[in-house]
Coordinates of C-alpha atoms and ligand atoms in Angstrom, one line a residue:
M1 CA 0.0 0.0 0.0
T2 CA 1.4 3.4 -0.9
L3 CA -1.3 5.6 0.6
L4 CA 0.8 8.6 1.3
D5 CA -1.5 11.3 0.1
P6 CA -3.4 12.8 3.1
D7 CA -6.1 14.1 0.8
T8 CA -6.9 10.7 -0.7
D9 CA -10.2 9.3 0.5
L10 CA -9.3 6.0 2.1
A11 CA -11.8 3.5 3.3
P12 CA -11.7 3.6 7.1
L13 CA -9.8 0.8 8.9
E14 CA -11.9 -1.9 10.6
F15 CA -10.6 -1.8 14.2
A16 CA -11.0 -4.9 16.3
V17 CA -12.0 -3.8 19.8
T18 CA -11.1 -5.8 22.9
R19 CA -12.5 -4.4 26.1
N20 CA -10.3 -4.1 29.2
L21 CA -12.0 -6.3 31.8
A22 CA -10.0 -4.7 34.5
A23 CA -11.0 -1.2 33.4
K24 CA -11.2 1.4 36.2
N25 CA -14.7 1.9 37.5
A26 CA -16.3 5.4 37.5
A27 CA -15.2 6.2 41.1
E28 CA -11.6 5.2 40.5
R29 CA -11.5 7.2 37.3
E30 CA -13.0 10.3 38.9
E31 CA -10.4 10.1 41.7
I32 CA -7.6 10.1 39.1
L33 CA -9.3 12.9 37.1
A34 CA -9.6 15.0 40.2
N35 CA -5.8 15.3 40.3
P36 CA -4.2 13.8 37.2
G37 CA -0.8 15.4 37.1
F38 CA 1.0 15.0 33.8
G39 CA 1.9 11.7 32.1
Q40 CA 1.6 9.5 35.1
K41 CA -1.9 7.9 34.7
F42 CA -3.2 6.2 31.6
T43 CA -6.6 5.3 30.3
D44 CA -7.9 1.7 30.0
H45 CA -7.2 1.1 26.4
M46 CA -4.7 1.8 23.6
V47 CA -4.6 1.6 19.8
D48 CA -2.1 -0.7 18.0
I49 CA -1.7 -0.9 14.2
C50 CA 0.9 -3.1 12.6
W51 CA 3.0 -2.3 9.5
S52 CA 5.1 -4.6 7.5
I53 CA 6.8 -4.2 4.2
R54 CA 4.6 -6.9 2.7
G55 CA 1.3 -6.3 4.4
G56 CA 1.3 -2.5 4.7
W57 CA -0.9 -1.2 7.6
H58 CA -2.8 -4.0 9.1
R59 CA -4.4 -5.5 12.3
P60 CA -5.8 -2.2 13.6
R61 CA -6.8 -2.8 17.2
V62 CA -8.1 -1.2 20.3
Q63 CA -7.0 -3.3 23.2
P64 CA -6.5 -3.1 27.0
Y65 CA -3.7 -0.7 27.9
G66 CA -0.6 -2.7 28.9
P67 CA 3.0 -3.8 28.2
I68 CA 4.2 -4.3 24.6
A69 CA 6.1 -7.5 24.1
L70 CA 9.4 -6.9 22.2
D71 CA 12.1 -9.1 20.9
P72 CA 15.3 -8.1 22.6
A73 CA 16.8 -7.6 19.1
A74 CA 14.0 -5.1 18.1
A75 CA 15.7 -2.4 16.1
V76 CA 14.2 0.5 18.2
L77 CA 16.1 -0.8 21.3
H78 CA 19.4 -0.6 19.5
Y79 CA 19.2 2.2 16.8
G80 CA 16.4 4.4 18.2
Q81 CA 14.2 4.3 15.1
E82 CA 11.2 6.0 16.8
I83 CA 8.9 9.0 16.4
F84 CA 6.0 10.4 18.3
E85 CA 3.3 13.1 18.5
G86 CA 1.5 15.1 21.2
I87 CA -2.0 16.3 20.9
K88 CA -4.9 16.9 23.3
A89 CA -8.6 16.2 23.6
Y90 CA -10.7 18.9 25.3
R91 CA -14.1 18.6 26.8
H92 CA -16.5 21.4 26.0
A93 CA -19.2 22.7 28.3
D94 CA -21.9 20.7 26.5
G95 CA -19.9 17.5 27.2
S96 CA -18.6 17.0 23.6
V97 CA -15.0 16.1 23.0
H98 CA -12.8 17.9 20.5
T99 CA -9.2 18.0 19.4
F100 CA -7.1 20.7 17.8
R101 CA -5.7 20.6 14.2
P102 CA -5.1 16.9 14.1
D103 CA -4.4 17.0 10.4
Q104 CA -1.3 19.1 11.3
N105 CA -0.1 16.5 13.8
G106 CA -0.9 13.7 11.3
R107 CA 1.2 15.4 8.6
R108 CA 4.0 16.1 11.0
L109 CA 4.1 12.4 12.0
Q110 CA 4.5 11.7 8.3
R111 CA 7.4 14.1 7.9
S112 CA 9.0 12.6 11.0
A113 CA 8.5 9.2 9.6
R114 CA 10.2 10.2 6.3
R115 CA 13.2 11.4 8.2
L116 CA 13.5 8.3 10.4
A117 CA 12.9 5.9 7.5
L118 CA 9.6 4.7 9.0
P119 CA 6.4 4.1 7.0
E120 CA 4.0 7.1 6.7
L121 CA 0.7 6.5 8.4
P122 CA -2.1 8.1 6.3
V123 CA -3.5 11.1 8.0
Q124 CA -7.0 9.7 7.9
Y125 CA -5.8 6.6 9.8
F126 CA -4.1 8.9 12.3
I127 CA -7.3 10.8 12.9
Q128 CA -9.4 7.6 13.0
S129 CA -7.1 6.2 15.7
L130 CA -7.9 9.2 17.9
R131 CA -11.6 8.7 17.4
E132 CA -11.4 4.9 18.1
L133 CA -9.6 5.5 21.4
I134 CA -12.1 8.3 22.4
A135 CA -15.0 5.9 21.5
V136 CA -13.9 3.6 24.3
D137 CA -12.1 5.9 26.7
G138 CA -14.0 9.1 26.2
S139 CA -15.0 9.2 29.8
W140 CA -11.3 9.9 30.6
V141 CA -11.5 13.4 29.1
P142 CA -11.6 15.6 32.2
S143 CA -13.9 18.6 32.5
G144 CA -12.0 20.7 35.0
D145 CA -10.4 24.1 34.2
D146 CA -7.4 23.8 31.8
Q147 CA -7.6 20.0 32.0
S148 CA -7.4 17.7 29.0
L149 CA -6.7 14.2 27.8
Y150 CA -3.1 14.2 26.5
L151 CA -2.9 11.9 23.4
R152 CA 0.4 10.3 22.6
P153 CA 0.7 8.6 19.2
F154 CA 4.0 6.9 18.6
M155 CA 5.7 4.6 16.1
F156 CA 8.8 2.4 16.3
A157 CA 10.9 -0.3 14.6
K158 CA 9.8 -3.7 15.9
E159 CA 11.7 -5.9 13.6
A160 CA 14.2 -8.2 15.4
F161 CA 17.3 -7.6 13.3
L162 CA 20.7 -6.1 14.3
G163 CA 21.6 -5.1 10.8
V164 CA 21.5 -1.4 10.2
R165 CA 18.7 -0.6 7.7
P166 CA 15.1 0.7 8.0
A167 CA 13.0 -1.9 9.8
Q168 CA 10.5 -4.0 7.8
K169 CA 8.2 -4.4 10.8
V170 CA 6.9 -1.4 12.6
G171 CA 4.2 -0.7 15.2
Y172 CA 2.0 2.4 15.5
Y173 CA 0.4 3.0 19.0
L174 CA -1.8 5.5 20.7
I175 CA -2.0 5.9 24.4
A176 CA -3.8 8.6 26.4
S177 CA -3.1 10.3 29.7
P178 CA -5.3 12.7 31.6
A179 CA -3.6 16.0 32.2
G180 CA -4.2 18.6 34.9
A181 CA -3.6 22.3 34.5
Y182 CA 0.1 22.6 33.6
F183 CA 0.6 25.4 36.0
S184 CA -1.0 25.0 39.4
G185 CA -1.8 28.4 40.7
G186 CA -1.5 30.3 37.5
V187 CA 1.0 30.7 34.7
K188 CA 4.5 31.4 36.1
P189 CA 7.4 32.8 34.0
V190 CA 10.2 30.2 33.6
T191 CA 13.9 30.7 33.9
I192 CA 15.9 29.4 30.9
W193 CA 19.4 28.0 30.9
L194 CA 21.5 28.8 27.8
S195 CA 23.3 25.6 26.8
E196 CA 26.8 26.6 25.6
D197 CA 28.3 23.1 25.6
Y198 CA 25.5 21.1 23.9
A199 CA 23.4 21.4 20.8
R200 CA 20.0 19.9 20.3
A201 CA 20.3 19.4 16.5
G202 CA 22.7 20.1 13.7
K203 CA 22.4 21.0 10.1
G204 CA 21.0 18.0 8.2
G205 CA 20.2 16.2 11.5
T206 CA 16.9 15.2 13.0
G207 CA 16.0 18.5 14.7
A208 CA 12.8 18.9 12.6
A209 CA 11.5 15.4 13.4
K210 CA 9.7 14.6 16.6
T211 CA 11.9 11.7 17.6
G212 CA 13.0 10.3 20.9
G213 CA 16.7 10.7 20.1
N214 CA 16.4 14.5 20.2
Y215 CA 14.9 14.2 23.7
A216 CA 17.5 11.8 24.8
A217 CA 20.2 14.2 23.7
S218 CA 18.5 17.1 25.6
L219 CA 18.4 15.3 29.0
L220 CA 22.0 16.0 30.1
P221 CA 21.7 19.8 29.2
Q222 CA 18.3 19.7 31.0
S223 CA 20.0 18.4 34.1
E224 CA 22.6 21.2 33.9
A225 CA 19.7 23.6 33.7
Y226 CA 18.2 22.2 37.0
E227 CA 21.6 22.3 38.7
N228 CA 21.7 26.0 37.8
G229 CA 18.3 26.7 39.2
C230 CA 16.6 26.9 35.7
D231 CA 13.5 25.2 34.5
Q232 CA 14.3 24.7 30.8
V233 CA 17.2 24.9 28.3
V234 CA 17.5 27.0 25.2
F235 CA 19.6 25.7 22.4
L236 CA 21.7 27.6 19.9
D237 CA 22.9 26.5 16.4
A238 CA 26.5 26.4 15.4
D239 CA 26.3 30.1 14.4
R240 CA 24.9 31.1 17.8
N241 CA 21.4 31.7 16.4
V242 CA 18.5 30.8 18.8
E243 CA 16.8 27.5 18.0
E244 CA 14.3 26.4 20.6
L245 CA 13.8 24.8 24.0
G246 CA 14.0 21.0 24.5
G247 CA 10.3 20.7 23.7
M248 CA 8.9 24.2 23.0
N249 CA 9.4 26.9 20.4
V250 CA 10.5 30.5 21.2
V251 CA 8.7 33.7 20.3
F252 CA 10.0 37.3 20.7
V253 CA 7.7 40.4 20.8
Y254 CA 9.1 43.7 19.7
K255 CA 8.2 47.2 20.9
D256 CA 6.5 48.0 17.5
G257 CA 4.3 44.9 17.9
T258 CA 6.2 42.8 15.5
I259 CA 6.4 39.1 16.5
V260 CA 9.5 37.2 15.6
T261 CA 10.2 33.4 15.8
P262 CA 13.4 31.7 14.9
Q263 CA 13.4 30.0 11.5
S264 CA 15.8 27.1 11.0
P265 CA 15.7 23.7 9.3
S266 CA 16.7 22.1 12.6
I267 CA 13.7 23.4 14.6
L268 CA 10.6 21.3 15.3
E269 CA 7.8 23.3 13.8
G270 CA 5.2 23.6 16.6
I271 CA 1.5 23.7 15.9
T272 CA 1.0 25.8 19.0
R273 CA 3.5 28.3 17.5
D274 CA 1.8 28.3 14.2
S275 CA -1.6 28.9 15.8
I276 CA -0.4 31.6 18.1
L277 CA 1.2 33.5 15.2
Q278 CA -2.0 33.2 13.2
L279 CA -4.0 34.7 16.1
A280 CA -1.4 37.5 16.4
K281 CA -1.7 38.2 12.6
D282 CA -5.5 38.3 13.0
R283 CA -5.0 41.0 15.6
G284 CA -2.9 43.0 13.1
H285 CA 0.6 42.1 14.4
K286 CA 3.3 41.7 11.8
V287 CA 4.8 38.2 12.1
E288 CA 8.3 37.2 11.0
A289 CA 10.0 33.8 10.9
R290 CA 13.7 34.4 10.5
E291 CA 17.1 33.9 12.1
V292 CA 17.5 35.4 15.5
S293 CA 21.0 35.5 17.0
L294 CA 21.6 35.3 20.7
Q295 CA 23.2 38.8 20.3
E296 CA 20.0 40.2 18.9
W297 CA 18.0 38.7 21.8
R298 CA 20.4 40.1 24.4
D299 CA 20.7 43.5 22.8
G300 CA 17.0 43.8 22.2
V301 CA 16.2 43.1 25.8
A302 CA 18.9 45.6 27.0
S303 CA 17.7 48.4 24.7
G304 CA 14.0 47.8 25.4
D305 CA 13.3 46.8 21.7
I306 CA 12.2 43.3 22.8
V307 CA 9.3 43.6 25.2
E308 CA 8.3 40.0 25.8
V309 CA 9.7 36.5 25.2
F310 CA 7.7 33.4 25.5
A311 CA 7.8 29.6 24.8
C312 CA 5.0 27.6 23.3
G313 CA 4.0 24.0 22.8
T314 CA 1.0 21.7 23.3
A315 CA 1.7 20.6 26.9
A316 CA 2.1 24.0 28.5
V317 CA 0.5 26.1 25.7
V318 CA 2.3 29.4 26.3
T319 CA 4.9 30.2 29.0
P320 CA 6.5 33.6 29.5
I321 CA 10.3 33.5 29.8
G322 CA 11.3 35.4 32.9
A323 CA 15.1 35.2 32.8
L324 CA 17.9 33.9 30.5
K325 CA 20.8 32.5 32.5
S326 CA 24.2 31.2 31.4
A327 CA 27.6 30.6 33.1
E328 CA 28.4 34.2 32.3
F329 CA 25.3 36.3 32.8
I330 CA 21.7 36.6 33.9
D331 CA 19.4 38.6 31.7
E332 CA 16.0 39.3 33.4
Q333 CA 13.4 39.3 30.7
P334 CA 10.6 41.9 30.3
I335 CA 7.1 40.6 31.1
G336 CA 4.2 41.9 29.0
E337 CA 0.6 41.1 28.4
L338 CA 0.6 39.7 24.9
A339 CA 1.8 36.1 25.7
L340 CA -1.0 35.5 28.3
S341 CA -3.6 37.2 26.2
L342 CA -2.8 35.0 23.2
R343 CA -2.7 32.0 25.5
E344 CA -6.2 32.8 26.7
E345 CA -7.5 33.3 23.2
L346 CA -6.1 30.0 22.0
T347 CA -7.4 28.0 25.0
D348 CA -10.8 29.7 24.7
I349 CA -11.0 28.3 21.1
Q350 CA -9.7 24.9 22.2
Y351 CA -12.3 24.6 25.0
G352 CA -15.1 26.0 22.9
R353 CA -15.5 29.3 24.7
R354 CA -14.8 31.4 21.7
E355 CA -15.6 31.1 18.0
D356 CA -13.3 28.8 16.0
K357 CA -12.8 31.1 13.0
H358 CA -10.1 29.0 11.4
G359 CA -12.0 25.7 11.6
W360 CA -9.2 24.2 13.8
L361 CA -11.4 22.0 16.0
V362 CA -12.3 18.5 15.1
R363 CA -15.0 16.7 17.1
L364 CA -13.9 13.2 18.3
D365 CA -16.9 11.7 20.0
A366 CA -19.4 11.9 17.1
Ligands
PLP401 C1 6.5 18.9 20.1 C2 7.6 19.9 20.1 C3 7.4 21.3 20.1 C4 6.0 21.9 20.2 O1 5.2 21.5 19.2 P1 3.6 21.7 19.3 O2 3.0 21.1 18.1 O3 3.3 23.1 19.5 O4 3.2 20.9 20.5 C5 8.5 22.2 20.0 N1 9.7 21.7 20.0 C6 10.0 20.4 20.1 C7 11.4 19.9 20.1 C8 9.0 19.5 20.1 O5 9.2 18.2 20.2

């Protein structure tokens, strides 16, 4: 099957559904949803679709959440051939369940797949997998303020083979984890550590793909950030241009209202960033994607030309950056109103409290 065109009308997959006989009861579920944290608790079911070079995508299943049996020679365990996505399901006031721009996540999963030499899951199948999981686990979408069900699609090389080449047996999975408000007690500005010794990605590398290896490479610099009292790391490229944080994009607001975000082939292009920039454009802001050097950032803050800096991504939505710290300096960052006002507009759309002018929402439970 070479069904790579997301605009092709594909027949839906026929999922086999196996119910989890040990599913949490309503009281147990409500107890978890009352205080879900992030990424710690999982719903009762998961999606699993197999791919092989001969059979294409096959055996689509919804089954009880649980361990995946892997041969110890499975290629992912040795060579890291893996990609993932992150997307949320939101409960609206009328009880309906929606997700946000899933076509974008589906296409990005395809781009990541291409870079990691994995098969491209058709976007229709990707979106169908979200619906299939919500059909059985919809009651896990919390209804509290700023709460959501975090959906984690992922794909990896399952073939038992130690030779180095793209695997011929792959699994696509979808798991889901209820998520509480990311910031308990309001959005707080974060302190960012400037990593001078480590890069996240290089020219021609995998920086633009959502792949586990990029995250593995960010863990040591992230520990350095913690040791220096910082929350997150910002990475530079070889020419000392600003790239992004370990898992969030960076946006600068200038005095004249212009919004600038770093452009680079080794940045992961966030859907939150794209949406925030669109909302800013709708408000009349000029938006630029271009190189931003560390020097421009520091000079802009010092001169007052830069009036706000924030990070954005699906998990935390929008987070103001309160300080930039390195071994040599600490630059306090100006705090403005725009980041939080764009955050509110975006979350209002996601939770159905404001008109969805761009048609970004997709209902999952109908
Ligand atoms: C996922 C991710 C982002 C944010 O992307 P969103 O689509 O906004 O969630 C930014 N940077 C990296 C490295 C990421 O993995």
